[in-house]
Amino acid sequence: MSSQELVTLNVGGKIFTTRFSTIKQFPASRLARMLDGRDQEFKMVGGQIFVDRDGDLFSFILDFLRTHQLLLPTDFSDYLRLQREALFYELHSLVDLLNPYLLQPRPALVEVHFLSRNTQAFFRVFGSCSKTIEMLTGRITVFTEQPSAPTWNGNFFPPQMTLLPLPPQRPSYHDLVFQCGSDSTTDNQTGVRYVSIKPDNRKLANGTNVLGLLIDTLLKEGFHLVSTRTVSSEDKTECYSFERIKSPEVLIMNETPKPETIIIPEQSQIKK
């Protein structure tokens, strides 16, 4: 094979060498016009055609040109970005092959880690969809007991406990943490944490009750409990896994027929 039959592409810094005939598999594509010099966006640099696009995704583009098949890894998830690249190269056959992947429903996953230790309970919620975590963050409120300042009004009134509302902590976009109960190592009852989950207005300090309310909230949001397991045998952390499959939205053109107009002639025009 002579060097004149080969072409080298630099796509986003990644180098690909293939046959001219492979790039020209689809004559109407932008890649074919690139070789013919009909597309000014692609420049020859150091004997290589430079393409300012995603080099990792181009490997799937090139494989499609070679085999006319779409073979993707089992853990591949960048369907939308790959279709965007296919549109850029004007490979409409590849765009059509990717459409079914984009229409497949994607399950939303949630894991609730629960640890009960003495009179305290600790929660950590992981979500594959950040919107689910945002929803739970907006509904969950942690109330901590704080002593108010003592007052003097002729007589001494001891400090009273007030509840200070706090949102759960967000270590990342995909998880949140909170706790409830009291620290049994302290002599007094200060520092008790209560949890409320909207629309329920109760303030709960018992971890088991909070867990039940959290599970009920997820079930009402369309999640299904798929498994339970013990994460660690040492601290007996329990893990509850949930899944929700949302069907893709289907856009239907509004074809509501216009009401028929019935013209009734005037009485003077009706022949007897």
mmCIF file of C-alpha atoms in Angstrom, residues 83-249:
data_model
loop_
_atom_site.group_PDB
_atom_site.id
_atom_site.type_symbol
_atom_site.label_atom_id
_atom_site.label_comp_id
_atom_site.label_asym_id
_atom_site.label_seq_id
_atom_site.Cartn_x
_atom_site.Cartn_y
_atom_site.Cartn_z
ATOM 1 C CA GLN A 83 -24.802 12.292 17.685
ATOM 2 C CA ARG A 84 -23.642 15.905 17.748
ATOM 3 C CA GLU A 85 -20.335 14.819 16.206
ATOM 4 C CA ALA A 86 -22.188 12.768 13.584
ATOM 5 C CA LEU A 87 -24.237 15.839 12.696
ATOM 6 C CA PHE A 88 -21.061 17.901 12.375
ATOM 7 C CA TYR A 89 -19.554 15.405 9.925
ATOM 8 C CA GLU A 90 -22.960 15.128 8.176
ATOM 9 C CA LEU A 91 -23.104 11.363 8.611
ATOM 10 C CA HIS A 92 -26.869 11.118 8.552
ATOM 11 C CA SER A 93 -26.882 7.311 8.591
ATOM 12 C CA LEU A 94 -25.048 7.354 11.915
ATOM 13 C CA VAL A 95 -27.441 10.000 13.247
ATOM 14 C CA ASP A 96 -30.354 7.681 12.443
ATOM 15 C CA LEU A 97 -28.657 4.752 14.195
ATOM 16 C CA LEU A 98 -28.183 6.821 17.350
ATOM 17 C CA ASN A 99 -31.805 7.970 17.583
ATOM 18 C CA PRO A 100 -33.072 4.734 19.245
ATOM 19 C CA TYR A 101 -30.359 5.011 21.908
ATOM 20 C CA LEU A 102 -31.404 8.582 22.703
ATOM 21 C CA LEU A 103 -35.063 7.541 23.037
ATOM 22 C CA GLN A 104 -34.332 4.723 25.492
ATOM 23 C CA PRO A 105 -35.533 5.497 29.031
ATOM 24 C CA ARG A 106 -32.702 6.093 31.479
ATOM 25 C CA PRO A 107 -33.279 4.822 35.043
ATOM 26 C CA ALA A 108 -32.703 7.246 37.906
ATOM 27 C CA LEU A 109 -30.935 5.559 40.830
ATOM 28 C CA VAL A 110 -30.979 6.531 44.507
ATOM 29 C CA GLU A 111 -29.128 4.913 47.401
ATOM 30 C CA VAL A 112 -29.952 5.664 51.033
ATOM 31 C CA HIS A 113 -27.230 4.759 53.540
ATOM 32 C CA PHE A 114 -28.562 4.544 57.085
ATOM 33 C CA LEU A 115 -26.541 4.076 60.277
ATOM 34 C CA SER A 116 -28.165 3.943 63.706
ATOM 35 C CA ARG A 117 -25.767 4.352 66.607
ATOM 36 C CA ASN A 118 -27.145 4.589 70.165
ATOM 37 C CA THR A 119 -29.503 7.593 70.129
ATOM 38 C CA GLN A 120 -28.209 9.057 66.861
ATOM 39 C CA ALA A 121 -28.949 8.204 63.239
ATOM 40 C CA PHE A 122 -26.874 9.183 60.222
ATOM 41 C CA PHE A 123 -28.127 9.414 56.625
ATOM 42 C CA ARG A 124 -26.296 9.713 53.332
ATOM 43 C CA VAL A 125 -28.308 9.831 50.091
ATOM 44 C CA PHE A 126 -26.657 9.268 46.702
ATOM 45 C CA GLY A 127 -28.485 10.049 43.446
ATOM 46 C CA SER A 128 -27.548 9.455 39.817
ATOM 47 C CA CYS A 129 -29.673 12.484 38.914
ATOM 48 C CA SER A 130 -28.772 15.769 40.601
ATOM 49 C CA LYS A 131 -32.390 16.955 40.250
ATOM 50 C CA THR A 132 -33.506 14.204 42.641
ATOM 51 C CA ILE A 133 -30.957 15.369 45.217
ATOM 52 C CA GLU A 134 -32.096 18.970 44.724
ATOM 53 C CA MET A 135 -35.699 17.880 45.284
ATOM 54 C CA LEU A 136 -34.813 16.114 48.545
ATOM 55 C CA THR A 137 -32.663 19.037 49.690
ATOM 56 C CA GLY A 138 -35.637 21.349 49.265
ATOM 57 C CA ARG A 139 -37.895 19.075 51.301
ATOM 58 C CA ILE A 140 -35.595 17.984 54.140
ATOM 59 C CA THR A 141 -34.979 20.360 57.040
ATOM 60 C CA VAL A 142 -32.829 19.586 60.069
ATOM 61 C CA PHE A 143 -33.779 21.379 63.297
ATOM 62 C CA THR A 144 -31.191 21.727 66.037
ATOM 63 C CA GLU A 145 -31.989 22.710 69.593
ATOM 64 C CA GLN A 146 -30.394 25.945 70.690
ATOM 65 C CA PRO A 147 -30.743 27.475 74.169
ATOM 66 C CA SER A 148 -32.129 30.988 74.186
ATOM 67 C CA ALA A 149 -30.664 33.693 76.414
ATOM 68 C CA PRO A 150 -32.070 33.860 79.972
ATOM 69 C CA THR A 151 -34.457 36.727 80.633
ATOM 70 C CA TRP A 152 -34.980 38.959 83.665
ATOM 71 C CA ASN A 153 -38.420 40.394 84.330
ATOM 72 C CA GLY A 154 -38.399 40.794 88.067
ATOM 73 C CA ASN A 155 -37.869 37.059 88.241
ATOM 74 C CA PHE A 156 -35.242 34.866 86.657
ATOM 75 C CA PHE A 157 -36.443 32.734 83.772
ATOM 76 C CA PRO A 158 -34.091 29.923 82.716
ATOM 77 C CA PRO A 159 -33.103 29.687 79.056
ATOM 78 C CA GLN A 160 -35.593 27.995 76.777
ATOM 79 C CA MET A 161 -34.822 25.692 73.867
ATOM 80 C CA THR A 162 -35.529 26.995 70.372
ATOM 81 C CA LEU A 163 -35.294 25.072 67.100
ATOM 82 C CA LEU A 164 -32.914 26.389 64.473
ATOM 83 C CA PRO A 165 -33.728 25.145 60.932
ATOM 84 C CA LEU A 166 -30.799 24.056 58.761
ATOM 85 C CA PRO A 167 -30.640 22.454 55.305
ATOM 86 C CA PRO A 168 -28.889 19.092 54.851
ATOM 87 C CA GLN A 169 -25.252 19.188 53.807
ATOM 88 C CA ARG A 170 -24.359 18.777 50.126
ATOM 89 C CA PRO A 171 -20.844 17.302 49.723
ATOM 90 C CA SER A 172 -21.458 17.170 45.953
ATOM 91 C CA TYR A 173 -24.198 17.561 43.356
ATOM 92 C CA HIS A 174 -25.079 13.873 43.700
ATOM 93 C CA ASP A 175 -25.334 13.330 47.449
ATOM 94 C CA LEU A 176 -26.551 14.863 50.683
ATOM 95 C CA VAL A 177 -25.980 14.022 54.365
ATOM 96 C CA PHE A 178 -27.882 14.732 57.571
ATOM 97 C CA GLN A 179 -28.419 13.260 61.017
ATOM 98 C CA CYS A 180 -31.009 13.181 63.784
ATOM 99 C CA GLY A 181 -31.233 12.263 67.446
ATOM 100 C CA SER A 182 -29.113 13.266 70.418
ATOM 101 C CA ASP A 183 -25.603 12.562 71.574
ATOM 102 C CA SER A 184 -25.939 10.100 74.442
ATOM 103 C CA THR A 185 -22.449 10.949 75.708
ATOM 104 C CA THR A 186 -23.585 14.377 76.927
ATOM 105 C CA ASP A 187 -25.332 14.823 80.264
ATOM 106 C CA ASN A 188 -27.877 17.398 79.089
ATOM 107 C CA GLN A 189 -30.332 17.234 76.233
ATOM 108 C CA THR A 190 -28.921 20.103 74.208
ATOM 109 C CA GLY A 191 -27.994 19.455 70.639
ATOM 110 C CA VAL A 192 -30.960 17.226 69.780
ATOM 111 C CA ARG A 193 -31.555 17.156 66.032
ATOM 112 C CA TYR A 194 -34.981 16.742 64.480
ATOM 113 C CA VAL A 195 -35.751 16.081 60.833
ATOM 114 C CA SER A 196 -38.789 17.190 58.857
ATOM 115 C CA ILE A 197 -39.551 16.097 55.282
ATOM 116 C CA LYS A 198 -42.168 18.113 53.405
ATOM 117 C CA PRO A 199 -45.095 17.938 52.968
ATOM 118 C CA ASP A 200 -45.092 16.125 56.342
ATOM 119 C CA ASN A 201 -44.816 18.739 59.101
ATOM 120 C CA ARG A 202 -43.676 16.407 61.865
ATOM 121 C CA LYS A 203 -40.261 16.932 63.434
ATOM 122 C CA LEU A 204 -38.785 13.492 64.088
ATOM 123 C CA ALA A 205 -35.746 12.625 66.182
ATOM 124 C CA ASN A 206 -36.001 8.834 65.934
ATOM 125 C CA GLY A 207 -33.835 7.526 63.077
ATOM 126 C CA THR A 208 -36.149 4.627 62.198
ATOM 127 C CA ASN A 209 -39.106 6.989 61.859
ATOM 128 C CA VAL A 210 -37.078 9.370 59.666
ATOM 129 C CA LEU A 211 -35.965 6.444 57.491
ATOM 130 C CA GLY A 212 -39.566 5.338 57.006
ATOM 131 C CA LEU A 213 -40.631 8.860 56.054
ATOM 132 C CA LEU A 214 -37.722 9.202 53.607
ATOM 133 C CA ILE A 215 -38.558 5.869 51.941
ATOM 134 C CA ASP A 216 -42.234 6.863 51.715
ATOM 135 C CA THR A 217 -41.201 10.154 50.062
ATOM 136 C CA LEU A 218 -39.147 8.342 47.412
ATOM 137 C CA LEU A 219 -41.961 5.860 46.720
ATOM 138 C CA LYS A 220 -44.400 8.716 46.171
ATOM 139 C CA GLU A 221 -41.932 10.223 43.684
ATOM 140 C CA GLY A 222 -42.182 7.081 41.552
ATOM 141 C CA PHE A 223 -39.120 5.222 42.834
ATOM 142 C CA HIS A 224 -39.187 1.495 43.499
ATOM 143 C CA LEU A 225 -37.179 -0.276 46.174
ATOM 144 C CA VAL A 226 -35.011 -2.811 44.329
ATOM 145 C CA SER A 227 -32.625 -4.081 47.032
ATOM 146 C CA THR A 228 -31.457 -3.759 50.624
ATOM 147 C CA ARG A 229 -28.081 -4.793 51.967
ATOM 148 C CA THR A 230 -25.619 -4.232 54.786
ATOM 149 C CA VAL A 231 -22.693 -2.162 53.541
ATOM 150 C CA SER A 232 -20.383 -2.720 56.498
ATOM 151 C CA SER A 233 -20.635 -5.539 59.009
ATOM 152 C CA GLU A 234 -18.635 -3.509 61.537
ATOM 153 C CA ASP A 235 -20.892 -0.468 61.910
ATOM 154 C CA LYS A 236 -23.976 -2.190 60.368
ATOM 155 C CA THR A 237 -24.680 0.535 57.832
ATOM 156 C CA GLU A 238 -27.805 -0.345 55.864
ATOM 157 C CA CYS A 239 -28.185 0.515 52.173
ATOM 158 C CA TYR A 240 -31.532 0.877 50.412
ATOM 159 C CA SER A 241 -31.391 1.046 46.609
ATOM 160 C CA PHE A 242 -34.176 2.630 44.568
ATOM 161 C CA GLU A 243 -34.804 2.919 40.852
ATOM 162 C CA ARG A 244 -37.168 4.991 38.745
ATOM 163 C CA ILE A 245 -37.564 4.567 35.006
ATOM 164 C CA LYS A 246 -39.035 7.593 33.303
ATOM 165 C CA SER A 247 -40.431 7.025 29.856
ATOM 166 C CA PRO A 248 -39.155 9.404 27.172
ATOM 167 C CA GLU A 249 -41.384 12.246 26.193
#
